[in-house]
Short mmCIF file of C-alpha atoms in Angstrom, two decimals:
data_model
loop_
_atom_site.label_atom_id
_atom_site.label_comp_id
_atom_site.label_asym_id
_atom_site.label_seq_id
_atom_site.Cartn_x
_atom_site.Cartn_y
_atom_site.Cartn_z
CA MET A 1 2.74 5.76 -45.17
CA PRO A 2 0.95 5.68 -41.82
CA ASN A 3 2.15 7.86 -39.21
CA PRO A 4 3.90 6.01 -36.23
CA LYS A 5 1.82 6.26 -32.94
CA MET A 6 3.24 5.99 -29.35
CA SER A 7 2.27 2.23 -29.25
CA ASP A 8 5.18 1.75 -31.52
CA TYR A 9 7.46 2.93 -28.78
CA ASP A 10 8.50 -0.84 -27.55
CA GLU A 11 9.27 -1.69 -31.25
CA THR A 12 11.60 1.62 -31.62
CA THR A 13 13.52 1.04 -28.39
CA SER A 14 13.64 -3.19 -28.68
CA PHE A 15 17.32 -2.54 -29.66
CA LEU A 16 17.89 -1.70 -25.80
CA GLY A 17 17.01 -5.44 -25.12
CA ASN A 18 14.99 -6.34 -21.73
CA TYR A 19 17.95 -7.11 -19.03
CA GLY A 20 20.58 -4.77 -19.91
CA SER A 21 23.20 -2.85 -17.17
CA PHE A 22 20.11 0.15 -17.61
CA GLN A 23 17.41 -2.16 -17.14
CA ILE A 24 19.18 -3.88 -13.94
CA LEU A 25 19.88 -0.25 -12.69
CA ILE A 26 16.54 1.14 -12.75
CA ILE A 27 15.16 -2.43 -11.21
CA VAL A 28 17.59 -2.11 -8.41
CA LEU A 29 17.32 1.55 -7.61
CA LEU A 30 13.54 1.93 -7.85
CA GLY A 31 13.29 -1.37 -5.71
CA LEU A 32 15.33 0.10 -3.06
CA SER A 33 13.04 3.33 -2.97
CA GLY A 34 10.30 0.57 -1.90
CA LEU A 35 12.10 0.02 1.45
CA PRO A 36 10.38 3.18 3.51
CA CYS A 37 6.91 2.56 1.48
CA GLY A 38 7.03 -0.77 3.09
CA TYR A 39 7.31 -0.14 6.80
CA MET A 40 5.87 3.39 7.12
CA GLY A 41 2.21 2.18 6.83
CA VAL A 42 2.58 -0.50 9.14
CA ILE A 43 5.07 0.86 11.74
CA VAL A 44 2.14 1.81 14.08
CA VAL A 45 1.84 -1.93 15.01
CA PHE A 46 4.84 -0.88 17.13
CA VAL A 47 4.72 2.82 17.54
CA SER A 48 0.79 2.56 18.54
CA ASP A 49 0.93 -0.64 20.35
CA THR A 50 -1.08 -0.85 23.95
CA PRO A 51 1.42 -2.34 26.53
CA GLU A 52 -0.46 -3.95 29.51
CA HIS A 53 -1.40 -1.47 31.98
CA HIS A 54 -3.52 -0.92 35.03
CA CYS A 55 -4.53 2.08 37.27
CA LYS A 56 -1.98 4.00 39.08
CA VAL A 57 -2.39 3.88 43.24
CA TRP A 58 -1.45 5.64 46.41
CA SER A 59 2.40 5.87 46.93
CA ASN A 60 3.92 3.88 49.69
CA SER A 61 0.79 1.39 49.34
CA THR A 62 0.81 -1.34 51.87
CA ILE A 63 -1.35 -4.31 51.81
CA ASP A 64 -1.93 -6.57 55.16
CA GLY A 65 0.33 -4.05 57.14
CA ALA A 66 3.43 -4.56 54.73
CA HIS A 67 5.03 -2.63 51.82
CA VAL A 68 4.26 -4.71 48.95
CA GLU A 69 5.86 -4.19 45.17
CA PRO A 70 4.90 -7.60 43.39
CA PRO A 71 5.72 -8.01 39.65
CA PHE A 72 3.38 -6.15 37.33
CA HIS A 73 1.09 -8.89 36.36
CA GLU A 74 0.39 -9.98 40.04
CA ARG A 75 0.03 -6.37 40.84
CA SER A 76 -2.70 -5.41 38.27
CA SER A 77 -5.02 -8.14 39.73
CA TRP A 78 -5.60 -6.50 43.32
CA ILE A 79 -5.54 -2.80 42.06
CA GLY A 80 -8.81 -3.47 40.33
CA PRO A 81 -11.07 -5.69 38.35
CA ASP A 82 -9.95 -4.64 34.67
CA SER A 83 -6.97 -1.88 33.41
CA CYS A 84 -9.81 0.89 33.44
CA SER A 85 -10.70 0.95 36.85
CA ARG A 86 -9.35 0.46 40.58
CA TYR A 87 -10.83 -0.65 43.80
CA LYS A 88 -11.33 2.35 46.09
CA VAL A 89 -9.36 2.75 49.15
CA ARG A 90 -11.02 2.41 52.40
CA ALA A 91 -10.11 5.48 55.39
CA ASN A 92 -7.96 4.17 57.92
CA TRP A 93 -5.67 6.48 59.78
CA THR A 94 -4.22 4.28 62.13
CA GLY A 95 -3.65 0.95 60.07
CA PRO A 96 -2.54 -0.06 56.46
CA VAL A 97 -4.26 0.73 53.25
CA GLU A 98 -7.30 -1.36 52.74
CA LEU A 99 -9.50 -1.81 49.73
CA GLY A 100 -13.09 -2.01 49.41
CA ASN A 101 -15.33 -3.82 46.97
CA ASP A 102 -16.36 -0.64 45.20
CA THR A 103 -14.17 0.57 41.85
CA GLU A 104 -13.63 4.11 40.77
CA GLU A 105 -11.74 5.19 37.44
CA CYS A 106 -8.25 5.58 37.03
CA VAL A 107 -8.36 9.34 38.22
CA ASP A 108 -4.34 9.19 38.63
CA GLY A 109 -3.49 8.01 35.63
CA TRP A 110 -2.31 4.52 34.38
CA VAL A 111 1.34 2.66 35.15
CA TYR A 112 2.32 0.56 31.72
CA SER A 113 4.72 -2.58 31.51
CA THR A 114 7.69 -1.71 30.27
CA GLU A 115 8.50 -5.49 29.46
CA ARG A 116 8.03 -4.97 25.51
CA TYR A 117 8.55 -1.27 24.80
CA THR A 118 10.15 1.37 27.07
CA ALA A 119 7.39 3.81 25.48
CA THR A 120 4.61 3.64 22.82
CA ILE A 121 2.48 6.74 21.95
CA VAL A 122 -0.06 4.93 23.94
CA SER A 123 2.03 4.89 27.39
CA GLU A 124 3.29 8.56 26.41
CA TRP A 125 -0.44 9.93 26.00
CA GLU A 126 -2.27 7.45 27.96
CA LEU A 127 -4.59 6.45 24.67
CA VAL A 128 -6.47 3.86 26.82
CA CYS A 129 -10.01 3.27 28.04
CA ASP A 130 -11.92 6.17 27.36
CA ASN A 131 -9.41 7.44 25.10
CA ALA A 132 -8.55 4.19 22.98
CA TRP A 133 -10.54 5.11 19.88
CA LYS A 134 -7.80 7.61 19.41
CA VAL A 135 -5.34 4.76 18.35
CA PRO A 136 -7.10 3.55 15.17
CA PHE A 137 -8.02 7.10 14.38
CA SER A 138 -4.45 8.02 14.48
CA THR A 139 -3.53 5.02 12.00
CA SER A 140 -6.59 5.77 9.86
CA LEU A 141 -5.18 9.47 9.36
CA TYR A 142 -2.07 7.83 7.69
CA PHE A 143 -4.06 6.38 5.34
CA VAL A 144 -6.39 9.46 4.70
CA GLY A 145 -3.19 11.02 4.03
CA GLY A 146 -2.61 8.45 1.27
CA LEU A 147 -6.07 9.14 -0.04
CA PHE A 148 -5.27 12.84 -0.75
CA GLY A 149 -1.67 11.82 -2.00
CA SER A 150 -3.16 8.92 -4.35
CA PHE A 151 -5.32 11.73 -5.98
CA ILE A 152 -3.32 14.67 -6.52
CA SER A 153 0.32 12.58 -7.17
CA GLY A 154 -1.58 11.36 -10.33
CA HIS A 155 -2.25 14.71 -11.76
CA PHE A 156 0.92 16.30 -10.87
CA SER A 157 2.91 13.31 -12.25
CA ASP A 158 0.90 13.31 -15.54
CA ARG A 159 1.53 17.06 -15.71
CA PHE A 160 5.04 17.93 -14.54
CA GLY A 161 6.61 14.62 -14.87
CA ARG A 162 7.41 11.15 -12.97
CA LYS A 163 10.79 11.93 -11.91
CA PRO A 164 10.31 15.35 -9.98
CA VAL A 165 7.27 13.96 -8.04
CA PHE A 166 9.09 10.51 -7.14
CA PHE A 167 12.09 12.52 -5.64
CA PHE A 168 10.22 15.30 -3.95
CA THR A 169 8.04 12.87 -2.11
CA LEU A 170 11.20 10.37 -1.51
CA VAL A 171 12.75 13.57 0.28
CA PHE A 172 9.79 14.34 2.33
CA ILE A 173 9.15 10.69 3.72
CA PRO A 174 11.97 10.99 5.80
CA VAL A 175 11.38 14.81 6.57
CA THR A 176 7.94 14.18 8.08
CA ALA A 177 9.37 11.02 10.12
CA LEU A 178 11.91 12.99 11.68
CA ILE A 179 9.44 15.80 12.55
CA GLN A 180 6.96 13.18 13.53
CA ALA A 181 9.59 11.93 16.15
CA THR A 182 9.49 15.33 18.12
CA SER A 183 5.89 15.36 18.28
CA VAL A 184 4.76 17.09 21.69
CA SER A 185 1.30 15.69 21.46
CA TRP A 186 -1.11 13.29 19.95
CA VAL A 187 -2.44 15.96 17.82
CA MET A 188 0.97 16.92 16.19
CA PHE A 189 1.80 13.05 15.96
CA CYS A 190 -1.50 12.63 13.95
CA ILE A 191 -0.63 15.80 11.96
CA PHE A 192 2.77 14.48 10.78
CA ASN A 193 1.41 10.89 10.33
CA CYS A 194 -1.42 12.14 7.49
CA LEU A 195 1.29 13.96 5.72
CA LYS A 196 3.61 10.84 6.10
CA GLY A 197 0.86 8.85 4.27
CA VAL A 198 0.39 11.77 1.44
CA VAL A 199 4.35 11.54 0.41
CA THR A 200 4.54 7.64 0.84
CA ILE A 201 1.80 6.25 -1.02
CA SER A 202 2.59 9.11 -3.76
CA ASN A 203 6.00 8.08 -3.97
CA TYR A 204 5.36 4.42 -4.22
CA LEU A 205 2.71 5.00 -7.15
CA THR A 206 5.03 7.12 -8.91
CA SER A 207 7.92 4.91 -8.57
CA LEU A 208 5.76 1.98 -10.23
CA VAL A 209 4.75 4.09 -13.01
CA LEU A 210 8.44 5.26 -13.79
CA GLY A 211 10.22 1.99 -14.07
CA ALA A 212 6.89 0.58 -15.88
CA GLU A 213 7.33 3.08 -18.56
CA MET A 214 10.84 2.43 -18.90
CA LEU A 215 10.97 -1.21 -19.46
CA SER A 216 10.13 -3.76 -22.00
CA GLU A 217 6.75 -6.09 -21.31
CA SER A 218 9.06 -8.96 -19.68
CA ALA A 219 11.47 -6.40 -17.84
CA ARG A 220 8.45 -4.85 -16.32
CA VAL A 221 7.01 -7.90 -14.84
CA SER A 222 10.09 -8.42 -13.37
CA TYR A 223 10.38 -5.01 -12.25
CA THR A 224 6.93 -5.20 -10.69
CA PHE A 225 7.79 -8.32 -8.43
CA LEU A 226 11.44 -8.50 -7.85
CA GLY A 227 12.15 -4.53 -7.72
CA HIS A 228 8.86 -2.91 -6.79
CA SER A 229 7.14 -5.34 -4.52
CA LEU A 230 10.21 -7.43 -3.43
CA GLY A 231 11.68 -3.62 -2.09
CA PHE A 232 8.34 -3.22 -0.36
CA GLY A 233 8.42 -6.50 1.39
CA LEU A 234 11.92 -6.23 2.34
CA GLY A 235 11.18 -3.00 3.99
CA TYR A 236 8.13 -4.66 6.14
CA ALA A 237 10.90 -7.36 7.16
CA LEU A 238 13.20 -4.69 8.49
CA LEU A 239 10.60 -3.40 10.86
CA PRO A 240 10.45 -6.04 12.98
CA LEU A 241 14.21 -6.06 13.48
CA PHE A 242 14.39 -2.29 13.81
CA ALA A 243 11.22 -2.58 16.48
CA TYR A 244 13.23 -5.22 18.29
CA PHE A 245 16.44 -3.44 19.08
CA ILE A 246 14.85 0.10 19.48
CA ARG A 247 12.02 -0.37 21.91
CA GLY A 248 11.21 3.55 22.04
CA TRP A 249 8.95 4.80 19.39
CA ARG A 250 10.59 8.14 18.91
CA MET A 251 13.90 6.58 18.06
CA LEU A 252 12.20 4.12 15.95
CA LEU A 253 10.70 6.75 13.88
CA VAL A 254 14.24 8.47 13.54
CA ALA A 255 15.64 4.96 12.46
CA SER A 256 12.91 4.50 9.83
CA ALA A 257 14.22 7.78 8.12
CA ILE A 258 17.61 6.38 7.40
CA PRO A 259 17.00 4.25 4.11
CA GLY A 260 15.06 6.99 2.72
CA LEU A 261 17.47 9.63 2.92
CA LEU A 262 20.28 6.96 1.60
CA ILE A 263 18.15 6.86 -1.56
CA VAL A 264 18.10 10.23 -2.38
CA PRO A 265 21.53 10.91 -4.38
CA THR A 266 20.16 8.24 -6.82
CA TRP A 267 18.69 11.46 -8.82
CA TRP A 268 21.77 11.32 -10.93
CA LEU A 269 21.08 7.92 -12.38
CA ILE A 270 17.07 7.69 -12.56
CA PRO A 271 16.36 9.34 -15.48
CA GLU A 272 12.54 10.73 -16.63
CA SER A 273 10.26 8.27 -18.34
CA PRO A 274 10.85 8.62 -22.41
CA ARG A 275 7.43 7.63 -22.63
CA TRP A 276 6.02 10.64 -20.69
CA LEU A 277 8.45 13.02 -22.72
CA LEU A 278 7.46 11.78 -25.69
CA GLN A 279 3.66 12.48 -25.01
CA LYS A 280 4.83 15.62 -24.00
CA GLY A 281 6.64 16.35 -27.29
CA ARG A 282 9.96 16.75 -25.65
CA VAL A 283 11.43 14.48 -28.38
CA GLU A 284 15.31 15.44 -27.96
CA GLU A 285 15.09 14.45 -24.24
CA ALA A 286 13.18 11.24 -24.63
CA GLU A 287 16.32 10.43 -27.03
CA LEU A 288 18.93 11.32 -25.00
CA VAL A 289 17.38 9.05 -22.16
CA ILE A 290 17.13 6.36 -24.86
CA ARG A 291 20.88 6.83 -25.94
CA ASN A 292 22.31 6.93 -22.55
CA ALA A 293 20.45 3.57 -21.76
CA ALA A 294 21.84 1.94 -24.96
CA LYS A 295 25.64 3.61 -24.22
CA MET A 296 25.12 1.75 -20.81
CA ASN A 297 23.92 -1.65 -22.56
CA ARG A 298 26.52 -0.99 -24.94
CA VAL A 299 24.26 -1.78 -27.75
CA PRO A 300 24.46 0.36 -31.15
CA VAL A 301 21.94 3.00 -31.73
CA PRO A 302 19.81 4.02 -34.89
CA GLU A 303 21.02 7.28 -36.10
CA VAL A 304 17.40 8.59 -35.90
CA LEU A 305 15.08 7.29 -33.27
CA PHE A 306 12.13 9.70 -33.73
CA LYS A 307 11.88 11.88 -37.04
CA ALA A 308 10.81 15.28 -36.10
CA GLY A 309 7.99 15.36 -38.41
CA GLU A 310 6.64 12.13 -37.00
CA CYS A 311 6.84 13.31 -33.30
CA SER A 312 3.92 15.55 -33.75
CA GLU A 313 1.95 12.66 -34.86
CA LEU A 314 2.82 10.48 -31.84
CA GLN A 315 -0.93 11.01 -30.58
CA PRO A 316 -4.08 10.74 -33.19
CA GLN A 317 -5.24 14.36 -34.05
CA ASP A 318 -7.91 14.46 -31.64
CA GLU A 319 -5.76 13.35 -28.69
CA ALA A 320 -2.79 15.98 -29.98
CA GLN A 321 -1.88 18.63 -27.50
CA GLN A 322 -4.31 17.76 -25.39
CA THR A 323 -4.21 18.19 -21.76
CA PHE A 324 -6.19 15.37 -19.72
CA THR A 325 -7.84 15.31 -16.48
CA TYR A 326 -9.66 13.17 -14.39
CA MET A 327 -12.95 13.22 -16.36
CA ASP A 328 -10.75 11.35 -18.88
CA LEU A 329 -10.83 8.48 -16.71
CA ILE A 330 -15.01 8.18 -17.23
CA ARG A 331 -15.38 9.74 -20.40
CA THR A 332 -15.21 6.66 -22.68
CA ARG A 333 -17.17 3.41 -21.79
CA ASN A 334 -13.88 1.36 -21.53
CA MET A 335 -12.18 3.40 -19.74
CA ARG A 336 -15.12 4.02 -17.25
CA ASN A 337 -15.71 0.30 -16.71
CA ILE A 338 -12.04 -0.09 -16.24
CA THR A 339 -11.99 2.71 -13.24
CA ILE A 340 -15.22 1.76 -11.34
CA LEU A 341 -14.15 -2.00 -11.44
CA GLY A 342 -10.22 -0.74 -10.21
CA VAL A 343 -11.71 1.44 -7.35
CA PHE A 344 -13.53 -1.18 -5.91
CA ILE A 345 -10.93 -4.13 -6.04
CA TRP A 346 -8.25 -1.84 -5.19
CA MET A 347 -10.48 -0.92 -2.01
CA SER A 348 -11.01 -4.64 -1.17
CA VAL A 349 -7.39 -6.10 -1.75
CA ALA A 350 -5.96 -2.77 -0.01
CA MET A 351 -8.44 -3.23 3.10
CA VAL A 352 -7.71 -6.83 3.58
CA PHE A 353 -4.13 -6.50 3.27
CA TYR A 354 -3.42 -3.99 5.89
CA GLY A 355 -6.08 -5.33 7.88
CA LEU A 356 -4.12 -8.72 8.31
CA ALA A 357 -1.08 -7.00 8.62
CA LEU A 358 -2.03 -4.66 11.46
CA ASN A 359 -3.86 -7.41 12.98
CA THR A 360 -0.50 -8.75 13.78
CA SER A 361 -0.34 -7.39 17.52
CA ASN A 362 -3.36 -9.11 17.98
CA LEU A 363 -2.26 -12.46 17.50
CA ASN A 364 -1.17 -14.68 20.21
CA GLY A 365 2.80 -15.16 20.39
CA ASN A 366 5.24 -13.01 20.03
CA ILE A 367 4.58 -9.53 17.91
CA TYR A 368 8.02 -9.36 16.66
CA VAL A 369 8.18 -13.24 15.01
CA ASN A 370 4.60 -12.67 13.98
CA CYS A 371 5.43 -9.49 12.05
CA PHE A 372 8.46 -11.03 10.82
CA ILE A 373 6.83 -13.97 9.44
CA SER A 374 4.08 -12.03 7.83
CA ALA A 375 6.67 -9.92 5.77
CA ALA A 376 8.54 -13.54 4.85
CA ILE A 377 5.14 -14.76 3.83
CA ASP A 378 4.59 -11.39 1.25
CA ILE A 379 8.41 -11.71 0.01
CA GLY A 380 7.83 -15.44 -0.92
CA MET A 381 4.28 -14.91 -2.48
CA TYR A 382 5.99 -11.84 -4.48
CA LEU A 383 8.73 -14.41 -5.55
CA ALA A 384 5.94 -17.00 -6.58
CA THR A 385 3.92 -14.44 -8.22
CA TRP A 386 6.52 -13.24 -10.50
CA LEU A 387 6.91 -16.94 -11.55
CA LEU A 388 3.40 -17.83 -12.25
CA VAL A 389 2.23 -14.45 -13.58
CA ASN A 390 2.89 -15.24 -17.26
CA ARG A 391 1.20 -19.04 -16.87
CA ALA A 392 -2.34 -17.90 -16.55
CA PRO A 393 -4.58 -15.05 -17.75
CA ARG A 394 -4.45 -11.81 -15.55
CA PRO A 395 -7.84 -11.78 -14.63
CA ILE A 396 -7.59 -15.89 -13.67
CA PHE A 397 -4.97 -15.05 -11.71
CA LEU A 398 -6.05 -12.15 -9.95
CA PHE A 399 -9.57 -14.07 -9.06
CA SER A 400 -7.93 -17.10 -7.93
CA SER A 401 -5.61 -15.05 -5.44
CA MET A 402 -8.71 -12.99 -3.92
CA MET A 403 -11.05 -16.22 -4.02
CA PHE A 404 -8.18 -18.50 -1.79
CA CYS A 405 -7.69 -15.53 0.50
CA GLY A 406 -11.29 -15.14 1.03
CA ILE A 407 -12.28 -19.05 1.51
CA MET A 408 -9.22 -19.37 4.13
CA LEU A 409 -10.65 -16.22 5.94
CA LEU A 410 -14.47 -17.38 5.88
CA ILE A 411 -13.59 -20.97 7.07
CA ILE A 412 -12.27 -19.52 10.40
CA LYS A 413 -15.97 -19.32 11.04
CA LEU A 414 -15.73 -22.53 11.73
CA VAL A 415 -13.05 -22.66 13.96
CA PRO A 416 -13.50 -22.76 17.60
CA GLU A 417 -12.47 -19.54 19.31
CA ASP A 418 -10.00 -21.35 21.60
CA MET A 419 -7.90 -23.04 18.77
CA HIS A 420 -5.87 -19.75 18.62
CA LEU A 421 -3.19 -21.74 16.43
CA MET A 422 -5.83 -22.60 13.47
CA PHE A 423 -6.73 -19.05 13.68
CA GLN A 424 -3.15 -18.13 12.73
CA VAL A 425 -2.56 -20.43 10.28
CA LEU A 426 -5.68 -19.78 8.44
CA GLY A 427 -5.03 -16.27 8.86
CA LEU A 428 -1.71 -16.51 7.40
CA LEU A 429 -2.98 -18.75 4.44
CA GLY A 430 -5.40 -16.05 3.66
CA ARG A 431 -2.40 -13.57 3.81
CA MET A 432 -0.55 -15.54 1.22
CA GLY A 433 -3.64 -14.97 -1.16
CA VAL A 434 -3.97 -11.20 -0.84
CA SER A 435 -0.27 -10.45 -0.74
CA ALA A 436 -0.02 -12.15 -4.34
CA ALA A 437 -3.29 -10.09 -5.27
CA TYR A 438 -1.67 -6.74 -3.96
CA SER A 439 1.39 -7.15 -5.63
CA PHE A 440 -0.31 -8.34 -8.95
CA MET A 441 -2.94 -5.40 -8.98
CA PHE A 442 -0.02 -2.96 -9.55
CA MET A 443 1.35 -4.66 -12.63
CA PHE A 444 -2.10 -5.36 -13.74
CA PHE A 445 -3.82 -1.90 -13.59
CA THR A 446 -0.35 -0.34 -15.28
CA GLU A 447 -1.16 -2.47 -18.26
CA LEU A 448 -4.56 -1.67 -18.27
CA ILE A 449 -4.37 2.25 -18.08
CA PRO A 450 -2.64 4.24 -21.01
CA THR A 451 0.30 6.39 -20.62
CA VAL A 452 -1.57 10.01 -20.99
CA VAL A 453 -3.56 9.31 -17.94
CA ARG A 454 -1.75 6.47 -16.28
CA ASN A 455 -0.45 8.19 -13.19
CA MET A 456 -4.14 9.89 -12.50
CA GLY A 457 -5.73 6.35 -13.12
CA LEU A 458 -3.56 4.44 -10.91
CA GLY A 459 -4.19 7.67 -8.28
CA VAL A 460 -7.95 7.11 -8.52
CA ASN A 461 -7.71 3.26 -8.06
CA SER A 462 -5.19 3.91 -5.05
CA THR A 463 -7.48 6.30 -3.54
CA GLY A 464 -10.29 3.53 -3.46
CA ALA A 465 -7.19 1.68 -1.62
CA ARG A 466 -6.71 4.10 0.80
CA ILE A 467 -10.51 4.00 1.78
CA GLY A 468 -10.04 0.26 2.47
CA ASN A 469 -7.10 1.07 4.74
CA ILE A 470 -8.80 3.65 6.26
CA ILE A 471 -11.73 1.39 6.94
CA SER A 472 -9.00 -1.41 8.02
CA PRO A 473 -8.04 -0.48 11.70
CA TYR A 474 -11.91 0.22 12.54
CA VAL A 475 -12.64 -3.68 11.13
CA ILE A 476 -9.92 -4.87 13.37
CA TYR A 477 -11.30 -2.90 16.50
CA LEU A 478 -14.34 -4.96 16.11
CA GLY A 479 -12.47 -7.91 17.44
CA VAL A 480 -13.15 -6.69 20.71
CA TYR A 481 -16.89 -7.69 20.41
CA SER A 482 -16.02 -10.91 17.96
CA LYS A 483 -12.52 -12.21 17.28
CA ILE A 484 -14.12 -13.85 14.17
CA LEU A 485 -16.00 -10.71 12.86
CA PRO A 486 -12.54 -9.02 11.29
CA TYR A 487 -11.83 -12.33 9.41
CA LEU A 488 -15.79 -12.69 7.91
CA ILE A 489 -15.61 -9.02 6.54
CA PHE A 490 -12.14 -9.44 5.27
CA GLY A 491 -13.23 -12.77 3.73
CA THR A 492 -16.30 -11.54 2.36
CA PHE A 493 -14.63 -8.56 0.46
CA SER A 494 -12.24 -10.90 -0.61
CA ILE A 495 -14.56 -12.91 -2.57
CA MET A 496 -16.32 -9.98 -3.92
CA ALA A 497 -13.24 -8.53 -5.25
CA ALA A 498 -12.46 -11.96 -6.83
CA VAL A 499 -15.80 -11.88 -8.79
CA PHE A 500 -15.60 -8.73 -9.92
CA SER A 501 -11.89 -9.05 -11.05
CA ILE A 502 -12.90 -11.54 -14.03
CA LEU A 503 -14.74 -9.11 -15.80
CA LEU A 504 -11.15 -7.09 -16.74
CA PRO A 505 -9.61 -7.78 -20.12
CA ASN A 506 -6.48 -9.70 -20.36
CA THR A 507 -3.40 -7.72 -20.99
CA ARG A 508 -1.02 -10.94 -20.83
CA ASN A 509 1.33 -10.23 -24.14
CA SER A 510 -0.04 -7.08 -24.86
CA LYS A 511 1.63 -3.80 -25.52
CA LEU A 512 1.35 -1.18 -23.11
CA PRO A 513 -1.20 1.31 -23.96
CA ASP A 514 -0.77 4.87 -24.63
CA LEU A 515 -3.70 6.37 -25.57
CA ILE A 516 -7.24 6.42 -24.55
CA SER A 517 -8.59 4.83 -27.48
CA GLN A 518 -6.16 1.83 -26.92
CA THR A 519 -8.21 0.90 -23.89
CA GLN A 520 -9.38 -2.43 -23.68
CA PRO A 521 -13.24 -3.25 -23.14
CA ILE A 522 -13.97 -5.35 -20.39
CA ARG A 523 -15.50 -8.77 -20.77
CA SER A 524 -19.27 -8.00 -20.66
CA CYS A 525 -18.54 -6.02 -23.52
CA HIS A 526 -18.97 -9.21 -25.46
CA CYS A 527 -22.38 -9.20 -23.87
CA CYS A 528 -23.66 -5.90 -24.48
CA CYS A 529 -23.43 -6.22 -28.36
CA PRO A 530 -26.56 -6.26 -30.08
CA LYS A 531 -27.00 -9.47 -31.98
CA GLU A 532 -27.57 -7.96 -35.14
CA THR A 533 -24.11 -6.20 -35.20
CA ALA A 534 -22.28 -8.63 -33.08
CA THR A 535 -20.43 -10.48 -36.07
CA ALA A 536 -17.45 -12.71 -35.33
CA GLN A 537 -15.16 -10.49 -36.13
CA GLU A 538 -16.91 -7.63 -33.57
CA HIS A 539 -16.45 -10.31 -30.96
CA THR A 540 -12.79 -9.91 -31.03
CA THR A 541 -11.06 -7.12 -28.89
CA GLU A 542 -10.04 -5.37 -31.79
CA GLY A 543 -13.70 -5.70 -32.99
CA CYS A 544 -15.09 -4.07 -29.61
CA LYS A 545 -12.54 -1.42 -29.58
CA LYS A 546 -13.99 0.04 -33.04
CA MET A 547 -17.45 -0.21 -31.53
CA ASP A 548 -16.26 1.39 -28.46
CA LYS A 549 -15.41 4.58 -30.80
CA SER A 550 -18.92 4.31 -32.27
CA ALA A 551 -20.34 4.05 -28.51
CA THR A 552 -22.25 1.09 -29.83
CA CYS A 553 -20.68 -1.13 -27.34
#
């Protein structure tokens, strides 16, 4: 009798069912862990927003012989032609202060409007005019941290376990936010913004893998959208509510730490991934997790789950006891193709997703309402994606959502710049498409990448996403020169991602792969098979897998 492989895991644990108490508990708890991840990346919309400002002027100033203190908006009009310069004062020792036509820099600093915020990092450290570049730079540093976090967390998670990495990063998300709230300088703020990016992105990716590996295919789809993504969306929706009532950036960061701290005690409820334990040969621990799950679901357990003699054969001989590295992501043709396509698609989707989110403060209207509407759209699209995801092949769904986003954003080119409402409507429609794609790609690539390198593979893809995130604040900054240009860039990348996504294999109704040899070929594989060997059987998925092993296809 052939030795069972890890691909039999789903069959072995099928007695647990799909939606018992254990599965629901995992979906809910890991979904709640997504709350901090949902707002940490975009909290800069409020923390780093630039209030209206103008140059400071001389004290006890008078115009036409009378002391004046007009409203902020009126006062700024006679102080200088713009927010970065002021009119020079004419020397007049006997009469009232007189203003000349010449201008000078704001040598005495700036005055900031307190109509919307009591303070932001911009008003506290005067990050305006010549120092305005520091605002997008500090935002990008969060994603630079995410880039490193994506890369290293995958290795640690595949080597030391999903659960330790998940909870380590879960603890340090609120810790870094609390320390960041005490920043005494812009440099200190940037350092902890980078560290916050490291742990937040690491936590989000690890929670995805941890949940996906414990659930069956049906429950895994529900977890991805109703747990993982919905928790992220609810966290994003909480942000404008927090920011509306907490107008100072320091206290807003303190409030952002609270949800993460409340989730830490779930350590005693969330187990390690049984798939990972089996892959590491820790069979007794994997069985214990499964038996506890069966007890919670109140279903009988087979007397023997994994026979001791068979467990050493959970992997083929050439992969047994092997330590996998990032090189395994490009060692075989199939795995290499998935990795390269994944990095570009994730970079494009993440750049557009976060770019449109960070652009909230530049839209007309109330910033809090705009942010909440953006979050509501995300939540609606996560639910819609959950309902539609199994009704179409995976590549077609990703293609359609990104193509829709790209078309909506490129149409903005045809809209006159004074039609602000149309800008917002098309931007929000584009947001709908990219929100669906953003939540979907996590589930899709979890199904494409095998267990032995899953966290590393998702980490590399997420590294590509962080590159897109790092670029996005600067793309938005281009809006200073042309309001339409950011939308054109985001639309172009959306369409490119849609075209590349159609090459990916369809994983709908497929088992979660565990071994690199089980990686599916991309669609172009059917074209690269030599005519003399490309029989009808070889054009099937199974045929191309066999040919991949012999390096023919």
